[in-house]
CSV table of C-alpha atoms in Angstrom, one decimal:
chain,number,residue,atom,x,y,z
A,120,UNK,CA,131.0,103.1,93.9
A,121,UNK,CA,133.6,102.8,96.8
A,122,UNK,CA,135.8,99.7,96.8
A,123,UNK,CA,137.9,98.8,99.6
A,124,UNK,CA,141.9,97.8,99.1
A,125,UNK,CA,142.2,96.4,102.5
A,126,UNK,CA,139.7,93.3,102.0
A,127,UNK,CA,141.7,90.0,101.2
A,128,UNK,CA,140.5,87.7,98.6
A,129,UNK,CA,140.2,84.0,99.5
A,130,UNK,CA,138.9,82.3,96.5
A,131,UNK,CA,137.1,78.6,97.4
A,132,UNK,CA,135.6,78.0,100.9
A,133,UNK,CA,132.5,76.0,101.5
A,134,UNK,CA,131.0,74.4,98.6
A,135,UNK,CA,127.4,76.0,99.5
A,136,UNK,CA,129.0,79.4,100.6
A,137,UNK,CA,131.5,79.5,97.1
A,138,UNK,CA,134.2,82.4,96.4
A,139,UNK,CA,134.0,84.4,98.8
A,140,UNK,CA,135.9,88.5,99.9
A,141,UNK,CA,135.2,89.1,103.2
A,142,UNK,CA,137.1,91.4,105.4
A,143,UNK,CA,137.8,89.1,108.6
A,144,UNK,CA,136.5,91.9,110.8
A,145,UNK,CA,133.3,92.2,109.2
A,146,UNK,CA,130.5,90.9,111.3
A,147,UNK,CA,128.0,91.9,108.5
A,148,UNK,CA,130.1,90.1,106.1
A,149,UNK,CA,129.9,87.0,108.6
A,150,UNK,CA,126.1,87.2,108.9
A,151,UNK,CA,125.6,87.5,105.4
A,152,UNK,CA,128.0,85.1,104.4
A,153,UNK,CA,126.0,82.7,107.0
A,154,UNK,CA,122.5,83.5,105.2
A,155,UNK,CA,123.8,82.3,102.1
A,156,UNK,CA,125.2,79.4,102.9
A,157,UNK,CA,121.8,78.7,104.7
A,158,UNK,CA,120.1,78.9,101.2
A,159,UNK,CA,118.3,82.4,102.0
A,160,UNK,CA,120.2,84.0,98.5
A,161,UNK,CA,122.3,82.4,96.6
A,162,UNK,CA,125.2,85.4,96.5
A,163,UNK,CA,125.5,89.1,98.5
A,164,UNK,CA,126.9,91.6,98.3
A,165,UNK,CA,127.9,95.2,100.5
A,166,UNK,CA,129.7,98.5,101.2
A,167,UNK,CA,129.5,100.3,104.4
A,168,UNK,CA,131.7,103.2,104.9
A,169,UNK,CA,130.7,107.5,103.8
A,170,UNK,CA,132.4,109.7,101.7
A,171,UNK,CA,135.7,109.5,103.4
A,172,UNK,CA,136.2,105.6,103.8
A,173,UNK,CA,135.0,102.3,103.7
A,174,UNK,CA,134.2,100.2,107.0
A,175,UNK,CA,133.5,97.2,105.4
A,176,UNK,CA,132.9,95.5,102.1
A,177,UNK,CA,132.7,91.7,100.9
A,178,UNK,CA,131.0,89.8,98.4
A,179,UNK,CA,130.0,85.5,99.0
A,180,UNK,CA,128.2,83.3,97.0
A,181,UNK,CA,127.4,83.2,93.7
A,182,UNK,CA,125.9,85.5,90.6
A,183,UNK,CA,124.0,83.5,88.7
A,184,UNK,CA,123.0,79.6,89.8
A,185,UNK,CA,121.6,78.7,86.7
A,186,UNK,CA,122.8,77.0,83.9
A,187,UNK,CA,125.9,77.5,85.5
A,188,UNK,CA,127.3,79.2,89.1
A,189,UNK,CA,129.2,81.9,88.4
A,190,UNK,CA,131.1,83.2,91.5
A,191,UNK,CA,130.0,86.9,92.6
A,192,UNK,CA,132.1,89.8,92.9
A,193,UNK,CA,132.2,93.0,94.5
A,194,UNK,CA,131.6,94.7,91.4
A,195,UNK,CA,128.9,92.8,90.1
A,196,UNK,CA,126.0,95.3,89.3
A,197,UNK,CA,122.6,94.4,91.0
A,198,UNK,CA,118.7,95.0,89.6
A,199,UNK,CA,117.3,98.2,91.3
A,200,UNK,CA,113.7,97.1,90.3
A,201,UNK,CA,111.5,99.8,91.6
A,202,UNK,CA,114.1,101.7,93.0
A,203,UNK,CA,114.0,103.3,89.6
A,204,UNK,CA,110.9,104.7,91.0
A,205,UNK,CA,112.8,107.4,93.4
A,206,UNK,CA,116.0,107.2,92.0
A,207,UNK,CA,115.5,107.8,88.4
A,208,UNK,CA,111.7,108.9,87.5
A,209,UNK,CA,110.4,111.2,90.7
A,210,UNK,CA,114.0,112.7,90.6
A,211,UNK,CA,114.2,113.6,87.0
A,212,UNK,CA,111.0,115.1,87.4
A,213,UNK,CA,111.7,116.9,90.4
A,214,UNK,CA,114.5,118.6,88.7
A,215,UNK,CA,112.6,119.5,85.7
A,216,UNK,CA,110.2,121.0,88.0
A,217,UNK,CA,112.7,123.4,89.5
A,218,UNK,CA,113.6,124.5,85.8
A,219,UNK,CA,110.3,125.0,85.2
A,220,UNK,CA,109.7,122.5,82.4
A,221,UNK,CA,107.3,120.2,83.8
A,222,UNK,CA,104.8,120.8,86.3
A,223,UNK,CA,103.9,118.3,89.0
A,224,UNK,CA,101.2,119.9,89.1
A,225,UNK,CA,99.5,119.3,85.5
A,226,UNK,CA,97.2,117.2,85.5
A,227,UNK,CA,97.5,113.8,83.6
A,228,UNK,CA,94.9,114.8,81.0
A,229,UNK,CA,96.5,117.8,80.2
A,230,UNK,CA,99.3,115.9,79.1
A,231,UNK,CA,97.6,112.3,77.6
A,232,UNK,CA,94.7,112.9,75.4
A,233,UNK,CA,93.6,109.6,76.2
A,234,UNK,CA,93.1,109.9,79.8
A,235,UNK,CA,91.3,112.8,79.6
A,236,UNK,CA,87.6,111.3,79.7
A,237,UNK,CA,88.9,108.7,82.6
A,238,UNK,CA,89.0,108.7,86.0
A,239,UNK,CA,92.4,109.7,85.9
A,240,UNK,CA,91.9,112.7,84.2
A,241,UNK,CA,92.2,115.2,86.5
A,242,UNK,CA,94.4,113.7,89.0
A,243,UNK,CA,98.3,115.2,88.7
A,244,UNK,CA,101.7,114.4,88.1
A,245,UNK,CA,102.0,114.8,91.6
A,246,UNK,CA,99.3,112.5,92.6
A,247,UNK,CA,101.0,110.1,90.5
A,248,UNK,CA,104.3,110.1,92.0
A,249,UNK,CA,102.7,110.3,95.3
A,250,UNK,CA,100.9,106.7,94.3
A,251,UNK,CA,97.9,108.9,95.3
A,252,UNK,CA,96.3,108.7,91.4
A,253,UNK,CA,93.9,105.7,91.8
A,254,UNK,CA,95.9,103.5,89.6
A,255,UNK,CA,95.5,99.6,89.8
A,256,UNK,CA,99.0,98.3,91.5
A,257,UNK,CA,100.1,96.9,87.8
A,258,UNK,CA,98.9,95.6,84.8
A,259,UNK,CA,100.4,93.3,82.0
A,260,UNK,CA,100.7,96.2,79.5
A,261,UNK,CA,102.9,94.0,76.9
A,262,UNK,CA,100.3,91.9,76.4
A,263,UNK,CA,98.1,95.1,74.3
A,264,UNK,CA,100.8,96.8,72.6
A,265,UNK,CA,104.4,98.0,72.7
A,266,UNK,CA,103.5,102.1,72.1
A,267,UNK,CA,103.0,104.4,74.1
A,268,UNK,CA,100.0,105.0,73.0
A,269,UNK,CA,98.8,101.1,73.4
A,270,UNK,CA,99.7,101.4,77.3
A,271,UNK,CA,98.1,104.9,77.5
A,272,UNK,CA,94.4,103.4,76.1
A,273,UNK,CA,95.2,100.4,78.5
A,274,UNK,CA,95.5,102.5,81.7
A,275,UNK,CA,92.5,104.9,80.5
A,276,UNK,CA,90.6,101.8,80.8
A,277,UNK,CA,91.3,100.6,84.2
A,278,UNK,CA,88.6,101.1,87.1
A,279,UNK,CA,89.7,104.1,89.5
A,280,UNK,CA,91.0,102.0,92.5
A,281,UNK,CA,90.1,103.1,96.4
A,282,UNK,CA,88.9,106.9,97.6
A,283,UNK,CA,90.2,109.9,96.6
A,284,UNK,CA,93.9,110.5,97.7
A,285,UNK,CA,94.2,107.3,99.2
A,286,UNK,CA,97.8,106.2,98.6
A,287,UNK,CA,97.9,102.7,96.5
A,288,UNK,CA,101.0,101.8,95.3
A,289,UNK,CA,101.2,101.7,91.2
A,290,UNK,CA,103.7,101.1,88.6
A,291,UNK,CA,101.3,102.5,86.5
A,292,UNK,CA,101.5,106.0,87.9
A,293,UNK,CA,105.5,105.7,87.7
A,294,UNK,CA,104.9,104.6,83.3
A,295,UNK,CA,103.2,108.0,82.9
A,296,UNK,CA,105.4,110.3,84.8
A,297,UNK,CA,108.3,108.6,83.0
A,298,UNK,CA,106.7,109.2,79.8
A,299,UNK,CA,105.7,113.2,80.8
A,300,UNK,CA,109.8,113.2,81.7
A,301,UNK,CA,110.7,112.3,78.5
A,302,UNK,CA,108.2,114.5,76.8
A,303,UNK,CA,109.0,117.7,78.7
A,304,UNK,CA,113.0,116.5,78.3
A,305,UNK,CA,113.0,115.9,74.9
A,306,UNK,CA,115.3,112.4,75.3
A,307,UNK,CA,114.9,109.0,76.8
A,308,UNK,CA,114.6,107.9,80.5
A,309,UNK,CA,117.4,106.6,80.4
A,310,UNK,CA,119.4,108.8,78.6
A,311,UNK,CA,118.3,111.6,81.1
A,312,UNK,CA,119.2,109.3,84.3
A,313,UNK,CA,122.7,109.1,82.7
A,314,UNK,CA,123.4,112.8,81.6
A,315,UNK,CA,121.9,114.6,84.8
A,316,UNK,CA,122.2,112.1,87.5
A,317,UNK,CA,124.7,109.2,87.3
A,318,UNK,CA,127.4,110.7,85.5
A,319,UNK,CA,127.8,113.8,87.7
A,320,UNK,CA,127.9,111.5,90.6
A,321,UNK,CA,130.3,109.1,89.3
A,322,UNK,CA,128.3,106.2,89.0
A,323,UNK,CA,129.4,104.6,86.3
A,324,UNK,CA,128.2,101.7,86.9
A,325,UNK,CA,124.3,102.6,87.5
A,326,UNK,CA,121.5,103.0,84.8
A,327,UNK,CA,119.3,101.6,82.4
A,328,UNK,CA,120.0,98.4,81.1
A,329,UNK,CA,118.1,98.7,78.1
A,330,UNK,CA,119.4,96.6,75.2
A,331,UNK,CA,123.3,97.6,75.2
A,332,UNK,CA,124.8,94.2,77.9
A,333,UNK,CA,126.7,96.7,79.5
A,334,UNK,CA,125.4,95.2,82.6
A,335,UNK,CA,125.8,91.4,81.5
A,336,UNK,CA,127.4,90.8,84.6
A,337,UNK,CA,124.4,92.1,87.0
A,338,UNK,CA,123.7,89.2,89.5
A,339,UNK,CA,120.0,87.1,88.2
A,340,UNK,CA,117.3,88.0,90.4
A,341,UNK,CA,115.0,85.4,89.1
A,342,UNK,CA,114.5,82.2,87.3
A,343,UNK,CA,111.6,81.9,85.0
A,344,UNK,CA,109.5,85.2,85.9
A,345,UNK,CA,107.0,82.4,87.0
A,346,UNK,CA,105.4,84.9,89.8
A,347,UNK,CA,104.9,87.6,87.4
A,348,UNK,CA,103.2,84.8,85.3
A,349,UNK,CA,101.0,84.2,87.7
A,350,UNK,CA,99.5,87.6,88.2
A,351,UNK,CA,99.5,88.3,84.1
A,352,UNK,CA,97.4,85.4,83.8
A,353,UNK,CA,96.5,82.6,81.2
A,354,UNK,CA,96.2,85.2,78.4
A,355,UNK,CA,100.5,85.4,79.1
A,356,UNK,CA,100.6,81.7,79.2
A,357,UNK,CA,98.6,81.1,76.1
A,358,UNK,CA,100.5,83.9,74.3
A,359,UNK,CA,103.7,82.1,75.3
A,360,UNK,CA,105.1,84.5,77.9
C-alpha cells in the first residue's frame, strides 16, 4: 500500500471528528472528514494517487468506538467482506483455470457427491461465480455443522431459486468454488491468496484473517452482528449466537 510523506499529522481536533491526518489540500479528505464528524462512520480512511505517486491520503475518526475509541490511522487494515468474492476466490480460480487444474466449466456435481441428485447438480463452476447457479442469497450454515461436508448436505437441500441463468447473488455459490480451489490447489484459501496473489503484489498487509491477530488492528465494522441475527433467525438466538 502507498503512503504519502507529505501529509502532516495533527493529532486532537474536534472531539466528534478525533485524530485526524489530513493533507490541507485534500478536498476528499475535507468531505470525508465532514461525514464523520456528522455521525455517518465513525473513522475513514483513503489513498488516491497510481503507481507513480500519491495525490492524497488522510485518515479521521476513530477505529474502534466500542469499549473504548481508539484513534484510526492510515495503516489500519479494513474488512473486505465480499470483496473476497473477486479478489480472492474467482481470481484463484481463474488462474487455476489457465493452468489447467480446475475447470470452470465442471459441473458442481462432478466435484460434490452430495449435490449431485440436487438442483444444483449440473450447474458449473462458472455458473457459480457468475451468481448464475440458483443458489439462495445465504444461509446460516454454522448453525448444521462446521465440515465441509455439513455445509455441502445444507446447500444440496436448499430450493433452486429463480429461472435458469437468472443472476441471484449467493455466498453460497462463492463456499463451493472456494472449496473446488482448495481441492484442485491442494492448500487453504487463504494460504493460496497469500502465495499467488498478495505477496507478489506487495501487499503485505491484505489476506485472511483467520485465527493468527495479525490484523488486530483492522478498523470494527460492526457491533453485535445483530443484523445477521436477524436473518439467521430464533434457532441463532436460542443456540446463543
Amino acid at each position: 500500500a502507498a503512503r504519502s510523506g507529505a501529509c502532516d499529522s495533527r493529532q486532537g481536533g474536534d472531539r466528534e471528528l478525533g485524530p485526524r491526518v489530513i493533507d490541507a489540500d485534500d478536498p476528499l479528505g475535507a468531505f470525508l472528514s465532514g461525514e464523520v464528524r456528522r455521525g455517518a462512520m465513525p473513522g475513514v480512511a483513503w489513498w488516491v494517487g497510481d503507481v507513480h505517486e500519491t495525490i492524497a491520503s488522510g485518515a479521521a475518526g476513530h477505529a474502534t468506538i466500542e469499549p473504548d475509541r481508539t484513534p484510526l490511522t492510515k495503516d489500519a487494515p479494513f474488512d473486505l467482506a465480499s470483496l473476497t468474492k473477486p479478489l480472492a476466490t474467482a481470481l484463484l480460480a481463474t488462474i487455476l483455470d489457465r493452468e489447467r487444474r480446475l475447470s470452470l466449466e465442471t459441473p458442481l456435481g462432478a466435484i460434490f457427491p452430495g449435490l449431485r441428485a440436487s438442483p444444483f447438480g449440473g450447474v458449473t463452476l462458472r455458473d457459480a461465480a457468475a451468481h448464475r447457479a440458483g443458489f439462495p442469497a445465504w444461509l446460516p450454515l454454522y448453525l448444521v455443522g462446521t465440515t465441509r461436508d455439513a455445509y455441502v448436505t445444507a446447500i444440496a437441500a436448499c430450493e433452486r431459486q429463480g429461472a435458469s441463468g437468472e443472476t441471484i447473488y449467493s455466498d453460497l455459490g462463492y463456499i463451493l468454488l472456494g472449496f473446488a480451489v482448495e481441492t484442485a490447489a491442494g492448500a487453504p484459501l487463504d494460504r493460496l491468496f497469500a502465495e499467488r496473489i498478495a505477496h507478489p503484489l506487495g501487499l503485505n498487509r491484505c489476506g485472511f484473517a483467520g485465527r493468527t491477530g495479525v490484523f488486530g488492528d483492522a478498523a470494527a465494522t460492526e457491533c453485535g452482528g445483530f443484523h445477521e441475527k436477524e436473518l439467521a433467525g430464533p434457532t441463532a438466538r436460542a443456540d446463543g449466537f
